[in-house]
Short mmCIF file of C-alpha atoms in Angstrom, two decimals:
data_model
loop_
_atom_site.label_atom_id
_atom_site.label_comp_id
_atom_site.label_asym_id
_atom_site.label_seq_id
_atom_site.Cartn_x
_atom_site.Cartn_y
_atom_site.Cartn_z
CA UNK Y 1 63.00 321.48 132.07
CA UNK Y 2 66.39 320.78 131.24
CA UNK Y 3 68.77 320.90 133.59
CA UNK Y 4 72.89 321.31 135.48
CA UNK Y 5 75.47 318.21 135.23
CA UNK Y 6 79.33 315.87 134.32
CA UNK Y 7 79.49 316.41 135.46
CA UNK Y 8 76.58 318.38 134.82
CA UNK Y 9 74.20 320.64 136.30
CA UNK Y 10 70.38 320.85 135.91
CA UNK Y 11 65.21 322.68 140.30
CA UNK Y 12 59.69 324.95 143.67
CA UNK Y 13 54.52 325.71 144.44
CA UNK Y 14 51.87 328.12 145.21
CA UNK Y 15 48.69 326.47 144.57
CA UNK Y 16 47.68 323.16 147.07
CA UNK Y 17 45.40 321.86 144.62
CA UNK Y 18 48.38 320.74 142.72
CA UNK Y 19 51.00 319.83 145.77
CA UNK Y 20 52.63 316.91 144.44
CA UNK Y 21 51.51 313.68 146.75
CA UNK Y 22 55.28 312.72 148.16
CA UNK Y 23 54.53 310.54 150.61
CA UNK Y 24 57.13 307.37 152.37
CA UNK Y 25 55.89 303.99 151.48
CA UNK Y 26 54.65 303.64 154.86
CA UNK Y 27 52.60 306.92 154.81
CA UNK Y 28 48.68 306.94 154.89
CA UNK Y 29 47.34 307.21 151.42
CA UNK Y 30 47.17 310.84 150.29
CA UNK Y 31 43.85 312.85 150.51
CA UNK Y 32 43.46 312.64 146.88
CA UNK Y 33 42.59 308.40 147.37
CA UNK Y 34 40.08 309.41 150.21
CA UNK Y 35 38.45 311.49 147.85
CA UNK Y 36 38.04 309.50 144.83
CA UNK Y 37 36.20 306.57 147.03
CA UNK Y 38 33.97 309.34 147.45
CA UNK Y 39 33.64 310.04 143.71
CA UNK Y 40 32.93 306.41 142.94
CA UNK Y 41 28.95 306.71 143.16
CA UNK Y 42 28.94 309.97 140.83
CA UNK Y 43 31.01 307.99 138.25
CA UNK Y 44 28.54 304.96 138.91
CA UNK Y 45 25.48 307.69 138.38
CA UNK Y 46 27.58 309.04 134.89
CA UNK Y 47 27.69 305.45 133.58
CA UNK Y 48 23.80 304.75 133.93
CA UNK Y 49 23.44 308.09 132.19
CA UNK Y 50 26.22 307.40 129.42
CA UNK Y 51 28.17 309.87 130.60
CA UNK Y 52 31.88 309.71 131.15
CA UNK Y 53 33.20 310.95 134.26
CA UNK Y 54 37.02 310.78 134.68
CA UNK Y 55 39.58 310.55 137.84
CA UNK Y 56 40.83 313.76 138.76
CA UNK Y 57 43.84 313.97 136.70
CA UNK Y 58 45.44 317.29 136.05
CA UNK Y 59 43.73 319.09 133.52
CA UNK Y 60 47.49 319.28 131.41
CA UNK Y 61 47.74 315.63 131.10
CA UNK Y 62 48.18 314.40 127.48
CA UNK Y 63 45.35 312.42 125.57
CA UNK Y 64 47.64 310.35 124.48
CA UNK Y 65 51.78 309.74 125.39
CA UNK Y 66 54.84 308.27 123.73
CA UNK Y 67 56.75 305.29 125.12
CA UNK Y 68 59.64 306.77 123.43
CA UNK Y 69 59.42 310.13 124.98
CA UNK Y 70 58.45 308.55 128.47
CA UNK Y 71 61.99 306.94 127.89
CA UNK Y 72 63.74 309.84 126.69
CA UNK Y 73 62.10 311.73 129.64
CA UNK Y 74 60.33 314.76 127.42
CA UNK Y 75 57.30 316.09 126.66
CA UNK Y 76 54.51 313.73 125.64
CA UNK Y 77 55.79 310.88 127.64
CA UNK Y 78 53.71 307.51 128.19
CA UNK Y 79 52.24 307.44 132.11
CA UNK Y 80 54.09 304.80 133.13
CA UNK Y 81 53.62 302.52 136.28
CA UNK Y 82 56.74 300.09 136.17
CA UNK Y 83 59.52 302.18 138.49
CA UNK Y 84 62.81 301.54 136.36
CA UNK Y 85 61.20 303.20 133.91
CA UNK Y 86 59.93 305.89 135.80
CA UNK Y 87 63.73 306.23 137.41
CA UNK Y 88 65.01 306.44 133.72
CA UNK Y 89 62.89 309.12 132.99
CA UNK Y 90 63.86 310.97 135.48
CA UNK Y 91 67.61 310.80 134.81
CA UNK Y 92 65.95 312.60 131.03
CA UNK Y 93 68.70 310.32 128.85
CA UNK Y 94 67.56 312.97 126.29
CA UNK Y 95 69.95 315.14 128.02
CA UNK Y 96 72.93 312.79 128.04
CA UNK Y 97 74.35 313.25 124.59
CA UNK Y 98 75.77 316.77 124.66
CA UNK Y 99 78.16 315.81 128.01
CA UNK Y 100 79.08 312.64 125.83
CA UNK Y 101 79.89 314.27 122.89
CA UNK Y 102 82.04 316.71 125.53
CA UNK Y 103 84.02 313.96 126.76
CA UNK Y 104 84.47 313.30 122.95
CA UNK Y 105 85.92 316.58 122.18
CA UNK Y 106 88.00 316.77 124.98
CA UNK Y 107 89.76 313.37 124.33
CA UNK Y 108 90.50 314.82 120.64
CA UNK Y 109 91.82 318.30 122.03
CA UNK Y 110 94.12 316.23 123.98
CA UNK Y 111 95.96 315.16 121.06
CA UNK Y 112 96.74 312.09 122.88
CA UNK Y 113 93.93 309.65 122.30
CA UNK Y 114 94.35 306.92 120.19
CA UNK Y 115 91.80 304.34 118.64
CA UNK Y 116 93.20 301.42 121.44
CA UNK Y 117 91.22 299.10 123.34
CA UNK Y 118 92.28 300.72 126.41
CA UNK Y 119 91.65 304.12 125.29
CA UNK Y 120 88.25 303.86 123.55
CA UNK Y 121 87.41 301.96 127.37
CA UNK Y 122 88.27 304.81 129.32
CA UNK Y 123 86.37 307.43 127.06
CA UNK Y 124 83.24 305.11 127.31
CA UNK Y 125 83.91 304.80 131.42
CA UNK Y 126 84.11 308.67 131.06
CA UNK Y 127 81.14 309.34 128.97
CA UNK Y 128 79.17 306.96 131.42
CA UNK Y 129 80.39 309.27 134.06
CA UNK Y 130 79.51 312.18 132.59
CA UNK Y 131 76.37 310.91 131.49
CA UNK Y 132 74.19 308.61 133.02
CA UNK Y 133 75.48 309.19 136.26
CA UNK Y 134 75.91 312.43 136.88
CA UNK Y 135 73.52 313.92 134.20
CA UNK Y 136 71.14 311.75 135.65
CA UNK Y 137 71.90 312.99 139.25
CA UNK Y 138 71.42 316.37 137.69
CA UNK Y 139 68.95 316.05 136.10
CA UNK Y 140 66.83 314.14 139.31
CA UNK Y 141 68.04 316.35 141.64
CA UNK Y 142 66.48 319.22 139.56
CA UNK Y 143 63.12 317.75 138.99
CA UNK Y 144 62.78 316.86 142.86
CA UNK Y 145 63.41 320.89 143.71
CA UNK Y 146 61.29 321.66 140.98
CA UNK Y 147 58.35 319.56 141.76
CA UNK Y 148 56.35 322.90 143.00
CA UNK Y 149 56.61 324.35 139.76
CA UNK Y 150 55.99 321.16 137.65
CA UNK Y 151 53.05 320.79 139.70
CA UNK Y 152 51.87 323.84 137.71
CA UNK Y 153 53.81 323.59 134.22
CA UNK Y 154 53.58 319.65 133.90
CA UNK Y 155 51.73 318.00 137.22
CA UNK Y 156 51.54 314.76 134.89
CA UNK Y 157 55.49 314.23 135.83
CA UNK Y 158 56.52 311.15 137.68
CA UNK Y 159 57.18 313.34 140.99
CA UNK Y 160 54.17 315.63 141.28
CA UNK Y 161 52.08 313.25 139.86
CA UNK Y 162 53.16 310.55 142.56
CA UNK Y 163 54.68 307.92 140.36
CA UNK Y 164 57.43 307.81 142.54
CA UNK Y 165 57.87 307.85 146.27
CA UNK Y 166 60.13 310.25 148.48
CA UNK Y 167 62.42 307.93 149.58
CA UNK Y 168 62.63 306.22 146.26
CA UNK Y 169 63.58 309.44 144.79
CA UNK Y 170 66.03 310.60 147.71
CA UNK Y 171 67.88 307.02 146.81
CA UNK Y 172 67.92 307.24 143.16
CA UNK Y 173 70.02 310.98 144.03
CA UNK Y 174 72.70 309.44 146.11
CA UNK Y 175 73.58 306.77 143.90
CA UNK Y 176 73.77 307.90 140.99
CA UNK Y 177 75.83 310.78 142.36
CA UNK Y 178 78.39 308.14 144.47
CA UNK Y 179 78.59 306.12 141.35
CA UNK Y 180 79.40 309.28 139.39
CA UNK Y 181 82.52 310.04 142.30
CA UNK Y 182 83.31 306.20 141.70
CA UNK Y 183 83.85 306.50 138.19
CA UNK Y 184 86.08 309.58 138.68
CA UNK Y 185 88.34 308.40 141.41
CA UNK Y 186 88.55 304.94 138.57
CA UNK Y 187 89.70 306.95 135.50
CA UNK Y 188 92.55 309.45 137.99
CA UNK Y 189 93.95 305.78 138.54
CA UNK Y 190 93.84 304.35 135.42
CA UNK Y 191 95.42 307.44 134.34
CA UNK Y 192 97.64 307.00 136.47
CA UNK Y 193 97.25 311.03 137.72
CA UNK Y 194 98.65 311.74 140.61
CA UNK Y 195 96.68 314.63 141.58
CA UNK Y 196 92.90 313.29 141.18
CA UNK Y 197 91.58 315.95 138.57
CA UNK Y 198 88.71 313.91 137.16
CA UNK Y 199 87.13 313.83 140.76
CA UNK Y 200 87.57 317.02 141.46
CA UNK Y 201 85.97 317.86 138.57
CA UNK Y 202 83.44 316.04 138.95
CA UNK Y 203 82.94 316.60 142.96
CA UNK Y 204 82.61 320.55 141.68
CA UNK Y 205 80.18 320.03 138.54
CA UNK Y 206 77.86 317.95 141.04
CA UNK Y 207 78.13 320.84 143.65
CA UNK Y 208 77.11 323.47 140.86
CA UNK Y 209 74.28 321.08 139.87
CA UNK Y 210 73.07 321.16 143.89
CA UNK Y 211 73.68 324.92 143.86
CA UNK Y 212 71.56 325.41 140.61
CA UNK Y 213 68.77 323.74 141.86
CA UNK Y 214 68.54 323.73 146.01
CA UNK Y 215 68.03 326.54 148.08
CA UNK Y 216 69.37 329.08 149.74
CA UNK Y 217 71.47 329.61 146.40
CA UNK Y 218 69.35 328.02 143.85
CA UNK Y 219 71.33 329.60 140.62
CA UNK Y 220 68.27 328.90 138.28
CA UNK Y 221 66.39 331.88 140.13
CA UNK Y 222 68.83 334.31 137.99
CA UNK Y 223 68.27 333.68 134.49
CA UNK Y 224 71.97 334.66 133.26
CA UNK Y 225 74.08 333.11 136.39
CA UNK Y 226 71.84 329.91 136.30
CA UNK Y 227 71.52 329.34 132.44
CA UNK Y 228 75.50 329.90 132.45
CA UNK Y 229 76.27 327.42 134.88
CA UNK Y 230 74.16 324.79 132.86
CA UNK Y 231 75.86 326.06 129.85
CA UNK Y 232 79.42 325.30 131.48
CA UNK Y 233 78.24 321.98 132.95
CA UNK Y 234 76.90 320.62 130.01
CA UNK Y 235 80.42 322.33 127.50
CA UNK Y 236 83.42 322.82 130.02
CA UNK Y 237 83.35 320.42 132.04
CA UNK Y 238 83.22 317.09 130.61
CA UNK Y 239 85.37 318.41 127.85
CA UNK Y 240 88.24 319.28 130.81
CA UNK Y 241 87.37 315.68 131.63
CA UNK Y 242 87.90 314.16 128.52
CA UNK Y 243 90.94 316.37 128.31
CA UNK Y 244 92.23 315.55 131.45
CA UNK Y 245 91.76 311.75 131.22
CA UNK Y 246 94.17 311.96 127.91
CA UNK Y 247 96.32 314.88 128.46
CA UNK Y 248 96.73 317.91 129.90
CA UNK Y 249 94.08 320.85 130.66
CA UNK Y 250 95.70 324.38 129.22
CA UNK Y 251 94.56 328.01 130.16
CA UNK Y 252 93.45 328.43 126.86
CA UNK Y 253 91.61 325.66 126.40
CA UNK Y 254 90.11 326.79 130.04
CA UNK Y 255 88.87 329.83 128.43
CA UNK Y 256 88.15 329.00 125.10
CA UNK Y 257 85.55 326.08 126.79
CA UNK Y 258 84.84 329.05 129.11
CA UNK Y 259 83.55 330.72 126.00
CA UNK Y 260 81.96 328.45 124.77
CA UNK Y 261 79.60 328.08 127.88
CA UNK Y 262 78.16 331.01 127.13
CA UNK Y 263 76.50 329.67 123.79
CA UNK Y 264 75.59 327.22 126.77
CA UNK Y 265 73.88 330.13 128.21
CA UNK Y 266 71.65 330.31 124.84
CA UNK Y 267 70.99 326.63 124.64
CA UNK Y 268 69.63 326.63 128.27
CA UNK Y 269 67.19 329.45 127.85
CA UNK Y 270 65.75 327.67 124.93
CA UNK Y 271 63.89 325.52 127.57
CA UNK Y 272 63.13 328.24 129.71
CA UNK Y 273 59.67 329.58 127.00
CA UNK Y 274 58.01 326.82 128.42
CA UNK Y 275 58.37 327.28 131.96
CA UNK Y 276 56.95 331.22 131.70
CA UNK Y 277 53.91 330.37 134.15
CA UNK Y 278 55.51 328.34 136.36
CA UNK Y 279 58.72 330.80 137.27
CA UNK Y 280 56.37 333.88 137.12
CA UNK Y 281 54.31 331.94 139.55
CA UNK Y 282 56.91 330.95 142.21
CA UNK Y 283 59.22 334.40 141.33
CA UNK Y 284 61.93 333.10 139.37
CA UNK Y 285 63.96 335.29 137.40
CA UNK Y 286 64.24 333.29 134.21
CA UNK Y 287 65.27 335.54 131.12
CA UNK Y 288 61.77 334.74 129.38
CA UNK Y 289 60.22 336.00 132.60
CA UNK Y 290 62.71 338.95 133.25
CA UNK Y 291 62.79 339.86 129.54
CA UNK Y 292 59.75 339.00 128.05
CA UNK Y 293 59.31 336.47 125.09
CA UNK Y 294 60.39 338.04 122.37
CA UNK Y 295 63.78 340.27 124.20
CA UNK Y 296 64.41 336.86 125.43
CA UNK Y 297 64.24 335.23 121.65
CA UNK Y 298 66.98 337.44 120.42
CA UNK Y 299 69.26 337.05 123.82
CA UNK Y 300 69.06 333.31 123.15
CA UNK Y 301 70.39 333.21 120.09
CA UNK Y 302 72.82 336.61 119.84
CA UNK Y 303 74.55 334.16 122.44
CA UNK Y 304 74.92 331.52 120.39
CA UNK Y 305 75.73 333.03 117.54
CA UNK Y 306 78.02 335.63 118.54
CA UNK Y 307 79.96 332.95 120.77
CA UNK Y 308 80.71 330.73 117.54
CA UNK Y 309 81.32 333.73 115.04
CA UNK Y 310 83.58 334.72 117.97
CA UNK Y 311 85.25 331.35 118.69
CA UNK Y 312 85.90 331.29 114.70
CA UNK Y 313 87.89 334.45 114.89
CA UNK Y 314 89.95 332.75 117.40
CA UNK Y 315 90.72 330.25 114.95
CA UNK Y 316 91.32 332.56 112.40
CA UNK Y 317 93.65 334.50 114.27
CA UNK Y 318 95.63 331.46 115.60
CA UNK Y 319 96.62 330.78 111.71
CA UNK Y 320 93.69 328.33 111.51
CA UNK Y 321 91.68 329.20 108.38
CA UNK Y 322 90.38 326.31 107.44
CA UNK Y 323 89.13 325.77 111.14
CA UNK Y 324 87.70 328.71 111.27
CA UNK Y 325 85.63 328.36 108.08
CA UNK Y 326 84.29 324.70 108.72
CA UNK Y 327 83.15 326.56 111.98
CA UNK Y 328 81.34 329.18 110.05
CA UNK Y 329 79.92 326.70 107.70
CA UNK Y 330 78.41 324.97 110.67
CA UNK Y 331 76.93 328.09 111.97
CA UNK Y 332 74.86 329.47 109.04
CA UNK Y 333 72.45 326.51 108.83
CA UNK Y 334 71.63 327.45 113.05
CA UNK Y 335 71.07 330.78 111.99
CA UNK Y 336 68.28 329.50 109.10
CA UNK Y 337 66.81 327.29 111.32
CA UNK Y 338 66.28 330.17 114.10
CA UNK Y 339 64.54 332.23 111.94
CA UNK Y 340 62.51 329.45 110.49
CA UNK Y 341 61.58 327.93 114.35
CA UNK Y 342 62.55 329.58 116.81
CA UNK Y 343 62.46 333.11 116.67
CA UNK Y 344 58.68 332.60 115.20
CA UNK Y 345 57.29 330.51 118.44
CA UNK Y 346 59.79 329.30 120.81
CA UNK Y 347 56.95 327.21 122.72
CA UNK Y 348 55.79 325.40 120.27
CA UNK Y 349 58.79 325.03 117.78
CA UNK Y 350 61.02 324.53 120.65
CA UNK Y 351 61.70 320.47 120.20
CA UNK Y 352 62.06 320.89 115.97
CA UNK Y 353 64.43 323.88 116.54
CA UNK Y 354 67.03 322.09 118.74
CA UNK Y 355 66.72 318.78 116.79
CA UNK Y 356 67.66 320.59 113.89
CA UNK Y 357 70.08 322.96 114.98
CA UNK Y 358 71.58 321.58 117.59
CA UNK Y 359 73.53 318.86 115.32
CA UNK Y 360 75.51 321.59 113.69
CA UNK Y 361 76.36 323.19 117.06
CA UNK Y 362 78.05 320.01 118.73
CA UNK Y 363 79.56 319.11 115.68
CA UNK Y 364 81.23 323.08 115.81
CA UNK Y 365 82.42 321.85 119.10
CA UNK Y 366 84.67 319.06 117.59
CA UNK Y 367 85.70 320.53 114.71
CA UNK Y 368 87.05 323.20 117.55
CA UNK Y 369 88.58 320.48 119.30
CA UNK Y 370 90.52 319.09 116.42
CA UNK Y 371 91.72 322.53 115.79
CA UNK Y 372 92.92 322.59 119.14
CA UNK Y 373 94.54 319.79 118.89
CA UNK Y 374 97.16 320.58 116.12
#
């Protein structure tokens, strides 16, 4: 599942026979080992017979996985044994590109970015902020309070499977998160700031990434307050930090970002189809599960839509024709490739719909920033 952060944000079981074995490295091995010395003389008795008899693995493990998607950390991912990548998967760098290109379109909206040595280092110090760091905090932070219901949806991930310790995922959490804080308190003094905005921002996108996926507030439980949060991590707030970093964050550019976080909304619920039997399982409210599939379908993508038919207006309205029709332009070919994917199985075209949609979306976003920015 995809998931709060910056400076994003981005995480729950009911049945024992797929608790995820997190166990300390100095922990007894878990009852599943015990067990399988058991099975060895049935697998012995299978062989003489020809007959294959296989670990217990969960029955949703792939035939066959992808290095490249173990990498990426999505579906169809490689089992891996070697724990930097397993740590990289976890961080999902799949998930890193839309806070980069936010940083992006925040140091254009400035107006004050220019193609220096110094600048183009403190938008790539930013974007590894935004990014790596904190997405990746996000996005491990999610997966470890969601390890109940990936034990049902995908018990093959490096947590519930047992790829990774406990403690080696409790570590991975806090330092990607301090390094995150780092980077922030760095840019507000090469900026010379002298109120620290970029670390306030990103001290409150890593709170609403906690909040979204820890209890007792656990955002993600309400489909429309949890997929909007994601939406503003992954929009507002590294473009306020790329803004920030260059020049100077506006009220309308607060609300305009603000708006755009709800197409945010719409992008999040994409990856909510897959999750049905999980969240129905462990009683979260996702809009799939509240809805049903196909109400859900058409709330996904009325907020996209609407948001950038809306955000056009603006432009339009602001004397910015041209803008404003580059932004339409953008949005037609989303709409095509809805109907073509999405709206006809949201499971099963949901990877093909967002890697052909979502291209025209972000690049909506810059051509918004540039408008913005004259």
């Amino acid at each position: 599942m995809a998931t709060p952060h910056l400076l994003a944000a981005a995480a729950a079981s009911t049945a024992s026979a797929f608790r995820p074995p997190l166990f300390s490295l100095r922990s007894p091995p878990p009852s599943s080992l015990r067990l399988n010395r058991r099975r060895h003389f049935q697998m012995v008795r299978a062989a003489e017979t020809d007959k294959e008899t296989k670990p217990n693995a969960p029955e949703k493990t792939p035939a066959a996985g992808s290095s490249f998607n173990q990498l990426l950390g999505i579906k169809g991912a490689k089992q891996e044994s070697d724990i930097w990548k397993i740590r990289l998967q976890l961080t999902k760098p799949v998930t890193w590109p839309p806070l980069v290109w936010g940083v992006l379109c925040g140091a254009a909206a400035s107006g004050n970015f220019h193609w220096t040595v110094e600048d183009v280092a403190k938008s790539i110090v930013c974007m590894i902020m935004s990014g790596p760091c904190l997405t990746g905090y996000t996005q491990t932070i999610n997966d470890w309070y969601d390890r109940d219901i990936d034990a049902i949806n995908e018990p093959y991930r490096p947590i519930p499977s047992g790829a990774i310790s406990e403690n080696e995922v409790i570590t991975q959490i806090w330092v990607l998160l301090l390094a995150g804080l780092g980077l922030g308190a760095l840019l507000d003094v090469w900026a010379g700031h002298d109120f620290p905005i970029i670390f306030y921002l990103a001290v409150g996108g890593s709170l609403l990434s906690y909040i979204y996926s820890a209890p007792p507030l656990k955002l993600k439980q309400n489909g429309w307050i949890g997929n909007f949060a994601l939406g503003a991590s992954y929009i507002g707030l590294p473009w306020w930090a790329g803004q920030a970093l260059f020049g100077t964050l506006t009220p309308d550019i607060v609300i305009l970002t603000s708006l755009y976080s709800i197409a945010g909304l719409g992008i999040a619920i994409v990856n909510d189809f897959k999750s049905v039997e999980g969240d129905r399982a462990l009683g979260l409210q996702s809009l799939p599960v509240a809805f049903g599939t196909e109400t859900a379908k058409w709330i996904c993508v009325g907020a996209i839509d609407i948001t950038q038919l809306s955000v056009a207006g603006y432009l339009l309205s602001t004397g910015k024709p041209y803008y404003a029709l580059a932004l339409l332009g953008l949005t037609i070919p989303q709409v095509v490739f809805q109907f073509q994917y999405f709206l006809k199985d949201p499971v099963k075209y949901d990877v093909k719909y967002q890697a052909s949609a979502q291209p025209f979306f972000v690049l909506g976003l810059l051509v918004t920033a540039l408008a913005t920015s004259h």
